Amino acid sequence: MPVFKHEEKLSPEYVPDKLLFREGEMQLLMSFFSSLLTDDKPFHVRVYLSGAVGTGKTSLAKLFGQTIEDKSKKIGRRIRFLHVNCRIHKSLYTILRKAAEQLDIDLPRRGFSDEDILEVLVNFLSSNKVRLILCLDEVEALIAEEGAAPIYLLTRSGEDIEEGSLLSLLLIFRELDFLERLDIQTLSGMGGSNIHLNEYDKQQLFEILRYRASEAFYKNAISDEVLEFLAEAASERKDARYAIDLLWRSGKFAEAEGSDVVTAEHARKALASVYPTIRRENLFYLSRDEKLILLAAARALSVNKTQVTAAEVFQLYKLVCEEVRSEAKGYTTFWETLQQLQELGFLRLSVRSEGSKGRKTYVYLPGIPAVLLEQELLKGFSRNHGPSAF
């Protein structure tokens, strides 16, 4: 049985029916643009949506666009939401032509300036009683290419239209400092409201992954434990887009192996495919004790576990030492070596409070399959024909 039920629901272009932890921002967007739904003569609305990579800016904007279009149809208004990525369309000319194309406006191929196309666009909106929200995503790219002029032109469009302003703007960017690139005249015309999206924490990423997994995978195809592992890995970047990509890759590795469940090893392979954190040559420079402890951790995790306790690794470390006829170090030295391996990027440690049981340290591998790591360490051992490899 395959693991994917609807693989397309993990694609970057897919917009889910709800965005977890963005409900408040959605309400703000609906509030800021509410005059387009209620007023006979709406004013020009300008809203700025900012946030780091992977905070859901584009998905939120698109979901808002779908929502306000649906609401407008129910009350007999005509609102159109057009999303344009300025990394692809880097000039106002191509942006306006894209908008005209989406609205089925016929334009001559040549001879029209930016102002000409904008005038045709506004006249179309007026004659067809359409209210347009133009969403410019990654607007920094447009400003870097053409400066402040396009923004100024858009903010002043249709000022003399009798029906009120029919063109509103939703500008998406990463940081507010992009406004510093605009001149005083443009800034005076900008006005508007800013909505900033904060980065996701680990628990939020886990909830997002669990929701998206429920849409994309068959029931019981992936466990909460594996989802928690992926959320932990993605929490370093605080990036939901990265987390969802890891989820998709994990499923693809399971699919390639003919597995009907996504395991911890599939998740580690996904991590390694995105950002291989460990190279073979780096293993060569580890000390004997570092190699033995890393081998013990790999063995402990190779049975499809996402994490194990440091105590479990210590017990396996003593067994590994027996295999290679080497004296095991005490727990203090073992613990110090674990911390050193974390600093070198070979593993991660997570200390957690477990109530009356006290605190426990968990060990997990961030970016390499446990089986592969064990194989590489054992290869080094066999090449040297004995304990001296370590």
Coordinates of C-alpha atoms in Angstrom, one line a residue:
M1 CA 0.0 0.0 0.0
P2 CA 1.5 3.4 -0.9
V3 CA 2.1 6.0 1.8
F4 CA 0.7 9.0 -0.1
K5 CA -3.1 9.6 -0.4
H6 CA -2.7 13.1 -1.9
E7 CA 0.9 13.8 -2.5
E8 CA 0.1 17.1 -4.3
K9 CA -1.0 18.6 -1.0
L10 CA 2.6 18.8 0.0
S11 CA 3.6 20.8 -3.1
P12 CA 4.8 24.4 -2.6
E13 CA 1.9 25.7 -4.7
Y14 CA -0.8 24.0 -2.6
V15 CA -2.8 26.3 -0.2
P16 CA -4.6 24.4 2.5
D17 CA -8.1 25.2 3.6
K18 CA -6.8 26.6 6.9
L19 CA -3.5 27.9 8.1
L20 CA -2.6 27.0 11.6
F21 CA -1.4 29.8 13.9
R22 CA -2.3 32.5 11.3
E23 CA -6.0 32.9 12.2
G24 CA -5.4 36.3 13.8
E25 CA -3.5 37.6 10.8
M26 CA -6.3 36.4 8.5
Q27 CA -8.9 38.3 10.5
L28 CA -6.7 41.4 10.2
L29 CA -6.5 41.1 6.5
M30 CA -10.3 40.7 6.2
S31 CA -10.7 43.7 8.4
F32 CA -8.3 46.0 6.5
F33 CA -9.9 45.2 3.2
S34 CA -13.5 45.1 4.5
S35 CA -14.4 48.4 2.7
L36 CA -14.2 46.6 -0.6
L37 CA -17.0 44.4 0.5
T38 CA -19.2 47.0 2.3
D39 CA -18.7 50.5 0.8
D40 CA -20.2 51.7 -2.4
K41 CA -17.2 54.0 -2.9
P42 CA -14.2 52.1 -1.3
F43 CA -11.0 53.8 -0.7
H44 CA -7.5 52.6 -1.8
V45 CA -6.3 50.0 0.7
R46 CA -2.6 49.3 1.2
V47 CA -1.4 46.5 3.4
Y48 CA 2.1 45.3 4.0
L49 CA 2.7 41.6 4.9
S50 CA 6.2 41.0 6.3
G51 CA 8.0 38.0 7.8
A52 CA 11.0 35.7 7.4
V53 CA 11.2 32.9 4.9
G54 CA 8.8 30.0 5.7
T55 CA 6.4 32.0 7.9
G56 CA 3.5 31.5 5.5
K57 CA 3.2 34.9 3.9
T58 CA 2.4 33.7 0.4
S59 CA 0.0 31.0 1.6
L60 CA -1.8 33.4 3.9
A61 CA -2.1 36.0 1.0
K62 CA -3.5 33.4 -1.4
L63 CA -5.9 31.9 1.2
F64 CA -7.1 35.5 2.0
G65 CA -7.6 36.1 -1.8
Q66 CA -9.7 33.0 -2.1
T67 CA -11.8 33.9 0.9
I68 CA -12.5 37.5 0.0
E69 CA -13.4 36.5 -3.6
D70 CA -15.8 33.9 -2.3
K71 CA -17.4 36.4 0.2
S72 CA -17.8 39.0 -2.6
K73 CA -19.7 36.6 -4.8
K74 CA -22.2 35.8 -2.0
I75 CA -23.1 39.5 -1.7
G76 CA -23.1 40.4 -5.3
R77 CA -19.8 42.3 -5.4
R78 CA -17.0 41.6 -7.9
I79 CA -13.6 41.4 -6.2
R80 CA -10.6 39.9 -8.0
F81 CA -7.4 39.0 -6.2
L82 CA -4.3 38.7 -8.4
H83 CA -1.0 37.3 -7.0
V84 CA 2.2 38.2 -8.9
N85 CA 5.7 37.2 -7.8
C86 CA 8.2 40.0 -8.4
R87 CA 11.1 37.6 -8.5
I88 CA 9.6 36.3 -11.8
H89 CA 8.0 39.6 -13.0
K90 CA 10.7 42.1 -12.1
S91 CA 9.3 45.2 -13.8
L92 CA 6.0 47.1 -13.5
Y93 CA 5.4 46.6 -17.2
T94 CA 5.5 42.8 -16.9
I95 CA 3.4 42.9 -13.7
L96 CA 0.7 45.0 -15.4
R97 CA 0.6 42.9 -18.5
K98 CA 0.3 39.8 -16.2
A99 CA -2.7 41.5 -14.4
A100 CA -4.3 42.4 -17.7
E101 CA -3.9 38.8 -18.9
Q102 CA -5.5 37.4 -15.8
L103 CA -8.4 39.8 -16.3
D104 CA -8.8 38.9 -20.0
I105 CA -7.9 42.4 -21.2
D106 CA -6.6 42.5 -24.7
L107 CA -3.5 44.7 -25.0
P108 CA -1.3 45.4 -28.1
R109 CA 2.0 43.7 -27.9
R110 CA 4.0 47.0 -28.3
G111 CA 3.6 50.7 -27.9
F112 CA 2.1 50.9 -24.5
S113 CA 3.9 52.4 -21.5
D114 CA 3.4 51.5 -17.9
E115 CA 1.0 54.5 -17.5
D116 CA -0.9 53.5 -20.6
I117 CA -1.5 49.9 -19.4
L118 CA -2.4 51.1 -15.9
E119 CA -5.0 53.5 -17.4
V120 CA -6.5 50.7 -19.5
L121 CA -6.6 48.5 -16.4
V122 CA -8.4 51.1 -14.2
N123 CA -10.9 51.8 -17.0
F124 CA -11.6 48.1 -17.3
L125 CA -12.2 47.9 -13.5
S126 CA -14.5 50.9 -13.7
S127 CA -16.6 49.8 -16.6
N128 CA -16.9 46.2 -15.3
K129 CA -17.5 47.3 -11.6
V130 CA -14.5 45.1 -10.5
R131 CA -12.5 45.9 -7.4
L132 CA -9.0 44.5 -7.7
I133 CA -6.5 43.5 -5.0
L134 CA -3.1 43.3 -6.6
C135 CA -0.8 41.2 -4.4
L136 CA 2.9 41.8 -5.2
D137 CA 5.0 39.0 -3.6
E138 CA 8.7 39.6 -2.9
V139 CA 8.2 43.2 -3.8
E140 CA 11.9 43.9 -2.9
A141 CA 12.8 42.5 -6.2
L142 CA 10.7 45.1 -8.0
I143 CA 12.1 47.9 -6.0
A144 CA 15.7 46.7 -6.5
E145 CA 15.1 46.7 -10.2
E146 CA 13.1 49.9 -10.8
G147 CA 13.2 51.8 -7.5
A148 CA 10.3 53.6 -6.0
A149 CA 8.5 54.8 -9.2
P150 CA 6.3 51.6 -9.7
I151 CA 5.0 51.8 -6.1
Y152 CA 4.2 55.5 -6.4
L153 CA 2.3 55.0 -9.6
L154 CA 0.3 52.1 -8.2
T155 CA -0.6 54.0 -5.0
R156 CA -1.9 57.0 -7.1
S157 CA -3.8 55.0 -9.7
G158 CA -7.5 55.8 -10.2
E159 CA -7.6 58.7 -7.7
D160 CA -10.1 60.5 -9.9
I161 CA -12.4 57.6 -10.5
E162 CA -16.0 58.5 -9.5
E163 CA -16.7 55.0 -8.0
G164 CA -13.9 55.4 -5.5
S165 CA -10.6 53.6 -5.7
L166 CA -10.9 50.2 -7.5
L167 CA -7.2 49.1 -7.2
S168 CA -5.8 48.1 -3.8
L169 CA -2.4 46.7 -2.9
L170 CA -1.1 43.9 -0.7
L171 CA 2.7 44.0 -0.7
I172 CA 4.7 41.1 0.6
F173 CA 8.3 41.4 1.8
R174 CA 10.6 40.0 4.3
E175 CA 11.6 43.0 6.4
L176 CA 10.2 46.5 6.9
D177 CA 13.5 48.1 6.1
F178 CA 12.6 47.9 2.4
L179 CA 10.7 51.1 3.0
E180 CA 14.0 52.9 3.5
R181 CA 14.7 52.5 -0.3
L182 CA 11.7 54.6 -1.2
D183 CA 11.8 58.4 -1.6
I184 CA 9.9 60.8 0.6
Q185 CA 7.2 61.4 -2.1
T186 CA 6.5 57.7 -2.4
L187 CA 6.5 57.2 1.4
S188 CA 3.9 60.0 1.8
G189 CA 1.6 58.1 -0.6
M190 CA 2.2 54.7 0.9
G191 CA 0.3 54.9 4.2
G192 CA -1.2 51.5 4.8
S193 CA -1.0 48.9 7.6
N194 CA 1.6 46.3 8.3
I195 CA 1.0 42.7 9.4
H196 CA 4.2 40.9 10.6
L197 CA 4.3 37.1 10.8
N198 CA 6.5 35.8 13.6
E199 CA 8.6 32.7 13.0
Y200 CA 7.2 29.3 14.0
D201 CA 8.4 27.5 17.1
K202 CA 9.0 23.7 17.3
Q203 CA 5.6 22.9 18.7
Q204 CA 3.8 24.9 16.0
L205 CA 5.9 23.2 13.3
F206 CA 4.9 19.9 14.7
E207 CA 1.2 20.8 14.6
I208 CA 1.5 22.1 11.0
L209 CA 3.3 18.9 10.0
R210 CA 0.6 16.7 11.6
Y211 CA -2.2 18.6 9.9
R212 CA -0.4 18.5 6.5
A213 CA 0.4 14.8 6.9
S214 CA -3.3 14.1 7.6
E215 CA -4.1 15.6 4.3
A216 CA -1.3 14.0 2.3
F217 CA -0.7 10.6 3.8
Y218 CA -2.9 7.5 4.4
K219 CA -3.9 7.0 8.0
N220 CA -1.1 5.5 10.2
A221 CA 1.5 6.0 7.4
I222 CA 3.5 8.3 9.6
S223 CA 3.8 8.5 13.4
D224 CA 3.8 11.5 15.7
E225 CA 7.3 10.4 16.7
V226 CA 8.6 10.9 13.2
L227 CA 6.7 14.2 12.8
E228 CA 8.3 15.4 16.1
F229 CA 11.7 14.4 14.7
L230 CA 11.1 16.5 11.5
A231 CA 9.8 19.4 13.5
E232 CA 12.9 19.3 15.7
A233 CA 15.1 19.3 12.7
A234 CA 13.2 22.2 11.0
S235 CA 13.0 24.2 14.2
E236 CA 16.6 25.4 13.7
R237 CA 15.4 27.3 10.7
K238 CA 11.9 28.0 12.1
D239 CA 10.7 27.5 8.5
A240 CA 7.4 25.7 7.7
R241 CA 8.2 25.5 4.0
Y242 CA 11.4 23.6 4.8
A243 CA 9.5 21.3 7.3
I244 CA 6.9 20.5 4.7
D245 CA 9.6 19.7 2.1
L246 CA 11.3 17.4 4.6
L247 CA 7.9 15.7 5.1
W248 CA 7.4 15.2 1.4
R249 CA 11.0 13.9 0.9
S250 CA 10.5 11.4 3.8
G251 CA 7.5 10.1 2.1
K252 CA 9.3 9.7 -1.2
F253 CA 12.1 7.7 0.4
A254 CA 9.5 5.4 1.9
E255 CA 7.7 5.1 -1.4
A256 CA 11.0 4.3 -3.2
E257 CA 11.6 1.4 -0.8
G258 CA 8.1 0.1 -1.2
S259 CA 7.3 0.8 2.5
D260 CA 3.8 1.5 3.7
V261 CA 5.0 3.6 6.6
V262 CA 7.4 6.5 6.9
T263 CA 10.1 5.6 9.4
A264 CA 12.8 7.6 11.3
E265 CA 15.4 6.3 8.8
H266 CA 13.3 7.7 5.9
A267 CA 13.2 11.1 7.7
R268 CA 17.0 11.0 8.3
K269 CA 17.5 10.2 4.6
A270 CA 15.3 13.2 3.8
L271 CA 17.4 15.4 6.0
A272 CA 20.7 14.2 4.4
S273 CA 19.3 14.8 0.9
V274 CA 18.5 18.4 1.7
Y275 CA 21.6 19.3 3.7
P276 CA 24.2 16.6 4.1
T277 CA 25.8 17.5 7.4
I278 CA 28.3 14.7 7.6
R279 CA 31.0 13.8 5.1
R280 CA 33.0 10.6 5.1
E281 CA 36.3 12.3 5.4
N282 CA 35.1 14.1 8.6
L283 CA 34.8 10.7 10.3
F284 CA 38.5 10.1 9.8
Y285 CA 39.4 13.0 12.1
L286 CA 37.4 11.8 15.0
S287 CA 39.2 10.5 18.1
R288 CA 38.9 6.8 19.0
D289 CA 36.3 7.5 21.8
E290 CA 34.3 9.8 19.5
K291 CA 34.0 7.1 16.9
L292 CA 33.0 4.4 19.4
I293 CA 30.3 6.6 21.0
L294 CA 29.0 7.7 17.6
L295 CA 28.9 4.0 16.5
A296 CA 26.9 3.2 19.7
A297 CA 24.5 6.1 18.9
A298 CA 24.0 4.9 15.3
R299 CA 23.3 1.4 16.4
A300 CA 20.8 2.6 19.0
L301 CA 19.0 4.6 16.4
S302 CA 19.2 2.1 13.5
V303 CA 16.1 0.3 14.7
N304 CA 13.8 3.0 13.4
K305 CA 13.9 5.2 16.5
T306 CA 14.0 9.0 16.1
Q307 CA 15.8 9.4 19.4
V308 CA 17.3 7.5 22.3
T309 CA 18.4 8.4 25.8
A310 CA 22.0 9.1 26.6
A311 CA 21.8 6.3 29.1
E312 CA 20.9 3.8 26.3
V313 CA 23.8 5.0 24.2
F314 CA 26.1 4.6 27.1
Q315 CA 25.1 1.0 27.6
L316 CA 25.6 0.3 23.9
Y317 CA 28.9 2.1 24.0
K318 CA 30.1 -0.3 26.6
L319 CA 29.1 -3.3 24.4
V320 CA 30.9 -1.7 21.4
C321 CA 34.0 -1.4 23.5
E322 CA 33.8 -5.1 24.4
E323 CA 33.6 -5.9 20.7
V324 CA 36.7 -4.0 19.8
R325 CA 38.5 -5.0 23.0
S326 CA 38.8 -1.5 24.3
E327 CA 38.3 -0.2 27.8
A328 CA 35.1 1.9 28.1
K329 CA 35.4 5.3 29.7
G330 CA 33.3 6.4 32.6
Y331 CA 30.0 8.3 32.2
T332 CA 31.6 11.7 32.8
T333 CA 34.0 11.3 29.9
F334 CA 31.2 9.7 27.8
W335 CA 29.0 12.8 28.5
E336 CA 31.8 15.2 27.6
T337 CA 32.4 13.3 24.4
L338 CA 28.7 13.4 23.5
Q339 CA 28.8 17.2 23.9
Q340 CA 31.9 17.4 21.7
L341 CA 30.1 15.3 19.0
Q342 CA 27.2 17.8 19.1
E343 CA 29.5 20.7 18.7
L344 CA 31.0 19.0 15.6
G345 CA 27.6 18.5 14.1
F346 CA 27.4 14.7 14.2
L347 CA 24.5 14.4 16.6
R348 CA 22.1 16.5 18.7
L349 CA 21.3 16.5 22.4
S350 CA 18.0 17.5 23.9
V351 CA 17.6 17.8 27.7
R352 CA 14.0 17.4 28.9
S353 CA 12.2 17.5 32.2
E354 CA 10.0 14.5 32.9
G355 CA 8.3 15.5 36.1
S356 CA 9.0 13.1 39.0
K357 CA 11.4 11.2 36.8
G358 CA 13.8 14.1 36.7
R359 CA 15.6 15.3 33.6
K360 CA 16.7 13.1 30.7
T361 CA 19.0 13.7 27.8
Y362 CA 17.9 12.4 24.4
V363 CA 20.2 11.8 21.5
Y364 CA 19.3 12.0 17.8
L365 CA 21.1 12.3 14.5
P366 CA 20.2 15.5 12.6
G367 CA 21.2 14.7 9.0
I368 CA 22.4 11.2 8.2
P369 CA 20.6 7.8 8.3
A370 CA 21.7 5.8 11.3
V371 CA 22.4 2.7 9.2
L372 CA 24.6 4.6 6.8
L373 CA 26.6 6.1 9.6
E374 CA 27.1 2.7 11.2
Q375 CA 28.2 1.3 7.8
E376 CA 30.7 4.1 7.3
L377 CA 32.2 3.7 10.8
L378 CA 32.5 0.0 10.4
K379 CA 34.2 0.4 7.0
G380 CA 36.9 2.5 8.7
F381 CA 37.2 -0.2 11.3
S382 CA 37.6 -3.1 8.8
R383 CA 40.1 -1.2 6.6
N384 CA 42.4 -1.1 9.6
H385 CA 41.8 -4.7 10.6
G386 CA 41.0 -4.2 14.2
P387 CA 40.6 -1.9 17.1
S388 CA 43.3 0.5 15.9
A389 CA 40.7 1.9 13.5
F390 CA 39.2 3.6 16.4

